Coordinates of C-alpha atoms and ligand atoms in Angstrom, one line a residue:
M102 CA 0.0 0.0 0.0
K103 CA 2.8 2.4 1.0
A104 CA 4.9 1.6 -2.0
A105 CA 1.9 2.1 -4.3
K106 CA 1.3 5.5 -2.8
K107 CA 4.9 6.5 -3.2
T108 CA 4.9 5.8 -6.9
K109 CA 1.6 7.7 -7.3
G110 CA 0.6 5.1 -9.8
K111 CA 3.1 6.4 -12.4
V112 CA 5.6 3.5 -12.2
S113 CA 4.4 0.0 -12.9
A114 CA 6.1 -3.1 -11.8
L115 CA 5.7 -4.3 -15.4
Q116 CA 7.9 -1.5 -16.8
S117 CA 11.6 -1.7 -17.1
V118 CA 13.9 0.8 -15.4
K119 CA 14.3 4.1 -17.2
G120 CA 17.1 3.9 -19.8
M121 CA 17.2 0.1 -19.6
R122 CA 15.8 -2.2 -22.2
D123 CA 15.1 -5.8 -23.0
L124 CA 17.0 -7.3 -25.9
I125 CA 14.8 -9.9 -27.6
G126 CA 15.4 -12.7 -30.1
D127 CA 17.1 -11.2 -33.2
Q128 CA 18.3 -8.2 -31.2
V129 CA 20.3 -10.6 -29.0
F130 CA 21.7 -12.3 -32.1
V131 CA 22.8 -9.0 -33.6
F132 CA 24.5 -8.0 -30.3
Q133 CA 26.2 -11.3 -29.8
G134 CA 27.2 -11.5 -33.5
F135 CA 28.9 -8.1 -33.3
C136 CA 30.8 -8.9 -30.0
E137 CA 31.8 -12.4 -31.3
K138 CA 33.2 -11.0 -34.5
A139 CA 35.1 -8.3 -32.5
A140 CA 36.4 -11.0 -30.2
E141 CA 37.5 -13.2 -33.1
I142 CA 39.4 -10.3 -34.6
A143 CA 41.0 -9.4 -31.2
L144 CA 42.1 -13.1 -30.9
Y145 CA 43.9 -12.8 -34.2
Y146 CA 45.9 -10.0 -32.7
G147 CA 46.9 -12.0 -29.6
F148 CA 44.3 -10.5 -27.2
K149 CA 42.9 -12.8 -24.4
P150 CA 39.4 -12.4 -22.9
I151 CA 38.9 -10.9 -19.4
E152 CA 35.7 -10.7 -17.4
T153 CA 35.6 -8.4 -14.4
P154 CA 32.7 -8.1 -11.9
I155 CA 29.8 -5.7 -12.6
L156 CA 30.2 -4.2 -9.0
E157 CA 33.4 -2.5 -8.0
K158 CA 34.4 -0.2 -5.2
E159 CA 33.3 3.4 -5.7
D160 CA 36.9 4.5 -5.0
L161 CA 38.1 2.7 -8.1
F162 CA 36.2 5.0 -10.4
A163 CA 36.5 8.1 -8.2
R164 CA 40.3 7.8 -8.4
G165 CA 40.6 6.3 -11.9
V166 CA 38.0 8.1 -14.0
G167 CA 38.2 11.3 -11.9
Q168 CA 36.1 13.1 -9.3
D169 CA 35.3 16.0 -11.6
T170 CA 34.2 13.9 -14.6
D171 CA 30.6 13.6 -15.7
I172 CA 30.7 9.9 -15.0
V173 CA 31.8 10.2 -11.4
S174 CA 30.1 13.4 -10.5
K175 CA 26.7 12.6 -11.9
E176 CA 26.4 9.3 -13.8
M177 CA 27.3 6.5 -11.4
F178 CA 24.8 4.0 -10.0
T179 CA 26.0 3.7 -6.4
L180 CA 24.8 1.3 -3.7
K181 CA 25.6 0.8 -0.1
T182 CA 26.1 -2.7 1.3
K183 CA 24.8 -3.7 4.7
G184 CA 28.3 -3.5 5.9
G185 CA 28.5 0.1 4.8
D186 CA 30.8 -0.3 1.7
R187 CA 30.0 1.9 -1.3
L188 CA 29.8 -0.1 -4.5
V189 CA 29.3 1.1 -8.0
M190 CA 27.7 -0.7 -11.1
R191 CA 30.7 -0.3 -13.4
P192 CA 30.4 2.7 -15.7
E193 CA 33.3 1.8 -17.8
G194 CA 35.8 -1.1 -18.3
T195 CA 39.4 0.3 -18.1
A196 CA 39.7 1.0 -14.4
S197 CA 38.5 -2.6 -13.6
V198 CA 41.0 -4.1 -16.0
M199 CA 43.7 -2.0 -14.4
R200 CA 42.6 -3.2 -11.0
A201 CA 42.7 -6.8 -12.2
Y202 CA 46.2 -6.3 -13.6
A203 CA 47.5 -5.0 -10.3
E204 CA 45.6 -7.5 -8.1
N205 CA 46.6 -10.6 -10.1
G206 CA 50.3 -9.7 -10.3
M207 CA 50.3 -9.2 -14.0
H208 CA 53.2 -6.8 -13.7
S209 CA 55.4 -9.9 -13.7
W210 CA 53.9 -11.4 -16.8
P211 CA 55.6 -11.0 -20.1
Q212 CA 54.6 -7.5 -21.3
P213 CA 52.5 -6.2 -22.8
V214 CA 49.4 -8.0 -21.5
M215 CA 46.5 -7.7 -23.9
F216 CA 42.8 -8.1 -23.1
Y217 CA 39.4 -7.8 -24.7
Y218 CA 36.1 -7.7 -22.9
S219 CA 32.4 -7.1 -23.6
G220 CA 29.4 -6.7 -21.4
P221 CA 26.9 -4.2 -19.8
F222 CA 27.9 -0.9 -18.3
F223 CA 25.8 1.5 -16.3
R224 CA 25.5 5.3 -16.4
H225 CA 22.8 7.5 -14.9
E226 CA 22.4 9.6 -18.0
N227 CA 19.4 11.2 -19.7
P228 CA 18.1 8.5 -22.1
Q229 CA 18.1 9.5 -25.8
R230 CA 19.3 8.3 -29.1
G231 CA 22.4 6.2 -28.5
R232 CA 22.4 7.0 -24.8
Y233 CA 21.0 4.5 -22.3
R234 CA 21.5 3.8 -18.6
Q235 CA 22.5 0.2 -19.3
F236 CA 24.6 -0.1 -22.5
Y237 CA 27.1 -2.6 -23.9
Q238 CA 30.7 -2.0 -24.7
F239 CA 33.3 -4.1 -26.4
G240 CA 36.7 -2.9 -25.3
L241 CA 40.4 -3.6 -25.7
E242 CA 43.3 -3.0 -23.3
I243 CA 47.1 -3.2 -23.8
L244 CA 48.9 -2.9 -20.5
G245 CA 52.6 -2.7 -19.8
S246 CA 54.2 -0.9 -22.7
P247 CA 54.4 2.7 -23.8
K248 CA 55.2 2.0 -27.4
S249 CA 53.4 4.1 -30.1
I250 CA 53.0 1.0 -32.3
L251 CA 50.5 -0.2 -29.7
D252 CA 48.3 2.9 -30.0
A253 CA 48.3 2.3 -33.7
T254 CA 47.5 -1.4 -33.2
I255 CA 44.4 -0.4 -31.2
I256 CA 43.3 2.0 -33.9
K257 CA 43.9 -0.6 -36.7
L258 CA 42.0 -3.3 -34.8
T259 CA 39.0 -1.0 -34.1
T260 CA 38.9 0.0 -37.8
T261 CA 39.0 -3.7 -38.7
I262 CA 36.1 -4.5 -36.3
L263 CA 34.0 -1.8 -37.8
E264 CA 34.8 -2.7 -41.3
E265 CA 34.4 -6.5 -40.9
S266 CA 31.0 -5.7 -39.4
G267 CA 30.0 -4.0 -42.6
F268 CA 30.3 -0.4 -41.3
N269 CA 32.6 2.1 -42.9
N270 CA 30.8 5.3 -42.8
Y271 CA 32.6 7.0 -40.0
T272 CA 35.5 9.4 -39.2
L273 CA 38.4 8.6 -37.0
K274 CA 39.5 11.7 -35.0
I275 CA 42.8 11.8 -33.3
N276 CA 44.6 14.2 -31.0
S277 CA 47.4 14.2 -28.5
I278 CA 47.0 15.8 -25.1
G279 CA 50.7 15.3 -24.1
D280 CA 51.9 14.3 -20.7
A281 CA 51.5 15.9 -17.3
E282 CA 54.1 18.5 -18.0
C283 CA 53.1 19.8 -21.4
R284 CA 49.5 19.6 -20.4
G285 CA 50.2 22.0 -17.5
A286 CA 51.2 24.7 -20.0
Y287 CA 48.3 23.9 -22.3
R288 CA 45.8 24.0 -19.5
R289 CA 47.0 27.5 -18.6
D290 CA 46.5 28.7 -22.2
L291 CA 43.1 27.1 -22.3
V292 CA 42.0 28.7 -19.0
N293 CA 43.2 32.1 -20.2
Y294 CA 41.3 31.7 -23.4
Y295 CA 38.1 30.7 -21.7
K296 CA 38.3 33.4 -19.1
K297 CA 38.2 35.9 -21.9
N298 CA 35.1 34.2 -23.3
L299 CA 33.1 33.5 -20.2
K300 CA 30.0 35.0 -21.6
G301 CA 29.8 32.6 -24.5
V302 CA 29.8 29.3 -22.5
C303 CA 27.3 27.4 -20.4
A304 CA 27.2 27.3 -16.5
D305 CA 28.8 23.8 -16.5
C306 CA 31.7 25.1 -18.5
R307 CA 32.2 28.1 -16.2
E308 CA 32.6 25.5 -13.4
R309 CA 34.9 23.4 -15.6
I310 CA 37.3 26.3 -16.0
K311 CA 38.0 25.9 -12.2
T312 CA 37.7 22.1 -11.8
N313 CA 38.8 20.5 -15.1
P314 CA 39.6 22.9 -18.0
L315 CA 40.3 20.1 -20.6
R316 CA 36.7 19.0 -20.3
L317 CA 35.7 22.4 -21.7
L318 CA 36.5 20.9 -25.1
D319 CA 34.3 17.9 -24.5
C320 CA 31.1 20.0 -23.7
K321 CA 28.1 19.0 -25.7
N322 CA 26.0 22.1 -25.0
P323 CA 25.3 23.8 -28.4
M324 CA 26.0 27.3 -26.9
C325 CA 29.6 26.3 -26.3
Q326 CA 30.5 25.1 -29.7
E327 CA 31.4 28.5 -31.2
I328 CA 34.0 29.3 -28.5
K329 CA 35.4 25.8 -28.7
K330 CA 36.3 26.3 -32.4
D331 CA 39.0 28.9 -31.7
A332 CA 40.3 27.4 -28.5
P333 CA 44.1 26.8 -28.3
E334 CA 45.2 23.4 -29.5
S335 CA 47.0 20.9 -27.3
I336 CA 49.4 19.7 -30.0
A337 CA 50.8 23.2 -30.2
S338 CA 52.0 22.7 -26.6
L339 CA 53.5 19.2 -26.9
C340 CA 57.1 18.7 -25.6
G341 CA 59.7 16.9 -27.7
P342 CA 59.0 13.3 -26.6
C343 CA 55.2 13.7 -26.8
K344 CA 55.5 15.3 -30.2
A345 CA 57.6 12.3 -31.4
H346 CA 55.1 9.8 -29.9
F347 CA 52.2 11.5 -31.8
K348 CA 54.2 11.7 -35.0
E349 CA 55.0 7.9 -34.8
V350 CA 51.3 7.0 -34.3
L351 CA 50.3 9.1 -37.3
E352 CA 53.1 7.5 -39.4
Y353 CA 51.9 4.0 -38.5
L354 CA 48.4 5.0 -39.5
D355 CA 49.6 6.4 -42.8
A356 CA 51.6 3.2 -43.4
M357 CA 48.4 1.2 -42.9
N358 CA 46.4 3.6 -45.1
I359 CA 44.0 4.4 -42.2
P360 CA 42.3 7.8 -42.9
Y361 CA 42.1 10.1 -39.8
E362 CA 41.4 13.7 -38.9
I363 CA 43.5 15.5 -36.4
D364 CA 40.9 17.2 -34.1
S365 CA 42.2 19.4 -31.3
T366 CA 38.8 19.2 -29.5
V367 CA 39.1 15.5 -28.9
V368 CA 40.2 15.2 -25.2
R369 CA 38.0 12.3 -23.9
G370 CA 35.7 12.6 -20.9
L371 CA 37.9 10.7 -18.4
D372 CA 40.8 12.0 -16.3
Y373 CA 43.2 9.2 -17.0
Y374 CA 44.2 9.9 -20.6
N375 CA 47.6 11.1 -21.8
L376 CA 49.3 11.3 -25.2
S377 CA 47.0 9.8 -27.9
V378 CA 43.3 10.2 -27.7
F379 CA 41.0 9.1 -30.4
E380 CA 37.3 8.8 -31.3
W381 CA 35.3 7.3 -34.1
V382 CA 32.3 9.5 -34.9
A383 CA 29.4 9.1 -37.3
D384 CA 26.2 11.0 -37.7
G385 CA 26.9 13.2 -34.7
L386 CA 27.5 10.3 -32.3
T387 CA 30.8 9.1 -30.8
L388 CA 30.9 5.4 -31.5
C389 CA 34.1 4.5 -29.8
G390 CA 36.6 6.3 -27.8
G391 CA 40.1 5.4 -26.6
G392 CA 43.7 6.4 -26.2
R393 CA 46.6 6.1 -23.9
Y394 CA 46.4 6.2 -20.2
D395 CA 49.9 5.7 -18.8
P396 CA 49.3 7.4 -15.4
L397 CA 46.1 5.5 -14.6
I398 CA 47.4 2.6 -12.6
E399 CA 49.4 4.9 -10.3
M400 CA 46.3 7.0 -9.8
L401 CA 44.8 3.8 -8.5
G402 CA 47.7 3.3 -6.1
G403 CA 49.5 0.6 -8.3
R404 CA 53.0 0.3 -9.6
P405 CA 53.5 2.1 -13.0
A406 CA 52.3 0.3 -16.1
P407 CA 51.8 2.3 -19.3
A408 CA 48.6 1.3 -21.1
C409 CA 46.3 2.1 -24.0
G410 CA 42.9 0.9 -25.2
F411 CA 39.4 1.7 -26.4
G412 CA 35.7 1.0 -25.9
I413 CA 33.0 0.6 -28.6
G414 CA 29.4 1.4 -27.7
V415 CA 27.7 -1.6 -29.2
E416 CA 24.2 0.0 -29.3
R417 CA 25.5 3.1 -31.1
V418 CA 27.3 1.0 -33.7
L419 CA 24.3 -1.2 -34.3
E420 CA 21.8 1.7 -34.5
L421 CA 23.9 3.4 -37.1
M422 CA 24.4 0.3 -39.0
R423 CA 20.7 -0.2 -39.1
A424 CA 20.1 3.4 -40.2
Q425 CA 22.6 2.9 -43.0
A426 CA 20.9 -0.4 -44.0
V427 CA 23.9 -2.5 -43.3
D428 CA 22.9 -6.2 -43.3
L429 CA 22.8 -7.5 -39.7
D430 CA 23.2 -11.2 -39.2
T431 CA 20.2 -12.3 -37.2
G432 CA 20.7 -16.1 -37.1
G433 CA 17.5 -17.9 -38.2
C434 CA 16.8 -21.6 -38.5
D435 CA 17.4 -24.4 -41.1
V436 CA 14.2 -26.4 -41.2
Y437 CA 10.6 -25.6 -40.2
I438 CA 8.3 -28.6 -39.7
V439 CA 4.8 -28.1 -40.8
H440 CA 2.2 -30.6 -39.6
Q441 CA -1.5 -31.2 -39.4
G442 CA -3.6 -33.7 -37.6
E443 CA -3.2 -35.5 -34.2
G444 CA -2.0 -38.6 -36.0
V445 CA 1.3 -37.1 -37.2
L446 CA 2.3 -35.3 -34.1
E447 CA 4.6 -38.0 -32.8
A448 CA 6.2 -38.4 -36.3
A449 CA 6.7 -34.7 -36.5
F450 CA 8.3 -34.6 -33.1
Q451 CA 10.6 -37.5 -34.0
A452 CA 11.5 -36.0 -37.4
A453 CA 12.5 -32.8 -35.6
E454 CA 14.8 -34.6 -33.2
R455 CA 16.5 -36.6 -36.0
L456 CA 17.2 -33.5 -38.0
R457 CA 18.6 -31.8 -34.8
D458 CA 20.8 -34.9 -34.2
A459 CA 22.1 -34.4 -37.8
G460 CA 23.1 -30.8 -36.8
L461 CA 20.3 -28.7 -38.2
D462 CA 18.4 -25.9 -36.4
V463 CA 14.8 -27.0 -36.5
I464 CA 11.6 -25.3 -35.5
L465 CA 8.7 -27.7 -35.0
H466 CA 5.5 -25.7 -35.5
G467 CA 4.1 -25.2 -32.0
G468 CA 0.9 -23.2 -32.6
G469 CA -2.3 -24.0 -34.3
G470 CA -3.5 -23.1 -37.8
G471 CA -3.9 -24.9 -41.1
F472 CA -1.2 -25.5 -43.7
K473 CA -1.5 -22.0 -45.2
A474 CA -0.9 -20.2 -41.9
Q475 CA 1.9 -22.6 -41.0
F476 CA 3.7 -22.1 -44.4
K477 CA 3.6 -18.3 -43.7
R478 CA 5.3 -19.0 -40.4
A479 CA 7.9 -21.2 -42.1
D480 CA 8.6 -18.5 -44.6
A481 CA 9.0 -15.9 -41.8
S482 CA 11.4 -18.1 -39.9
G483 CA 14.0 -17.9 -42.7
A484 CA 14.4 -21.7 -42.9
F485 CA 15.8 -23.0 -46.2
A486 CA 13.4 -25.9 -46.2
A487 CA 10.1 -27.0 -44.7
V488 CA 9.2 -30.6 -43.8
V489 CA 5.5 -31.2 -44.3
L490 CA 3.6 -34.0 -42.5
G491 CA -0.1 -34.6 -42.8
E492 CA -2.5 -37.4 -42.3
Ligands
LIG763 P1 29.8 10.6 -24.9 O1 30.8 11.7 -25.1 O2 28.9 10.3 -26.0 O3 29.0 10.7 -23.6 P2 31.8 9.1 -23.6 O4 33.0 9.8 -23.8 O5 31.1 9.2 -22.3 O6 30.7 9.3 -24.7 P3 33.2 6.6 -23.3 O7 33.2 6.7 -21.8 O8 34.4 6.8 -24.0 O9 32.0 7.5 -23.9 O10 32.6 5.2 -23.8 C1 32.9 4.6 -25.0 C2 31.7 4.4 -25.9 O11 30.6 3.8 -25.1 C3 31.1 5.7 -26.4 O12 31.8 6.1 -27.5 C4 29.7 5.3 -26.7 O13 29.6 4.6 -28.0 C5 29.4 4.3 -25.6 N1 28.6 5.0 -24.6 C6 29.0 5.8 -23.6 N2 28.0 6.1 -22.8 C7 26.9 5.5 -23.3 C8 25.5 5.5 -23.0 N3 25.0 6.2 -21.9 N4 24.6 4.8 -23.8 C9 25.1 4.1 -24.8 N5 26.4 4.1 -25.2 C10 27.3 4.8 -24.5
LIG764 MG1 29.4 10.3 -21.6

């Protein structure tokens, strides 16, 4: 009674949580198909799978992703255990993989250590096109090496995943935000520029000038886009070694004929990045984001281990593929068994089992209806053959 009053009749027990959806039938096939293809490609490159828990300690993301990021300041699903621990439904994958690396002594494994993962992630965002509260990511991590060829490998692999999935209508944007030192000088330039343009930016951005100036470039508010255009560029402030790293990454991309755009507004929304940062965008949406995050493991209290990686938003990629009429593999069955009359039911049942034993996917018609209706169902199932039994 109390609970019913509280919800004022607006929320029904038969409604899923806002921003969270069911995936049904073919939708699951399409999701799994994409992640399986991505995993298969990652295996070709020597990556191994990793599965980390959905729940992690709040501190992992507060320290790793950063207190002033959107994710930590407003988007985390946090819960308190009976013992008083504060846990979080993971909003992203990298910090967890870093934790696993440190916790499982992977520092002493042959480096680099390379992982792929996929699964659900949770962010308390405003649901809209390509933005949900539970969404899926496929991600890659390379830990234990600072080499620029690994940044390029991540980019090449992501490009291959998108292309092998039948999707090639996107732009790869790349930038370098340097290391802690050159970023200091850049941050000062950026703050000075934005202080001069305070009137042209949103309230969030006025706050970001104080808390996290780089994030100014990541703002999605339409009113801030004009000012963003003329903001100083991080690559202009890079020190010698950072410049060299960026040049090497670009040279590898050129050597592999991977088209890219250098975009100084790409900074990524998380605190842990340094050097290369990249995003694949299409139709106004960021499909995947990644880069290098050498300082992350130390931010978490671990021994140093340079790393890079990326995450693809599976919903966004699939939605755009659908919009661009890319053929999505939805599985289907091989044989549909049509039958009529009580007398043939057992024979139909046995025929289905024999065909399944022979390795075929078989649907035995389970509803009512005459032959005509059943043939319609057989057609819709996508089966290449129908077996027909009648009295
Ligand atoms: P955006 O700038 O669009 O908010 P992000 O920078 O927060 O993206 P990342 O943290 O880099 O995104 O996550 C990698 C990918 O995961 C994104 O490029 C996107 O495809 C997907 N993604 C992120 N948040 C969501 C969400 N709420 N719903 C669906 N997909 C998401
Ligand atoms: Mg976001």
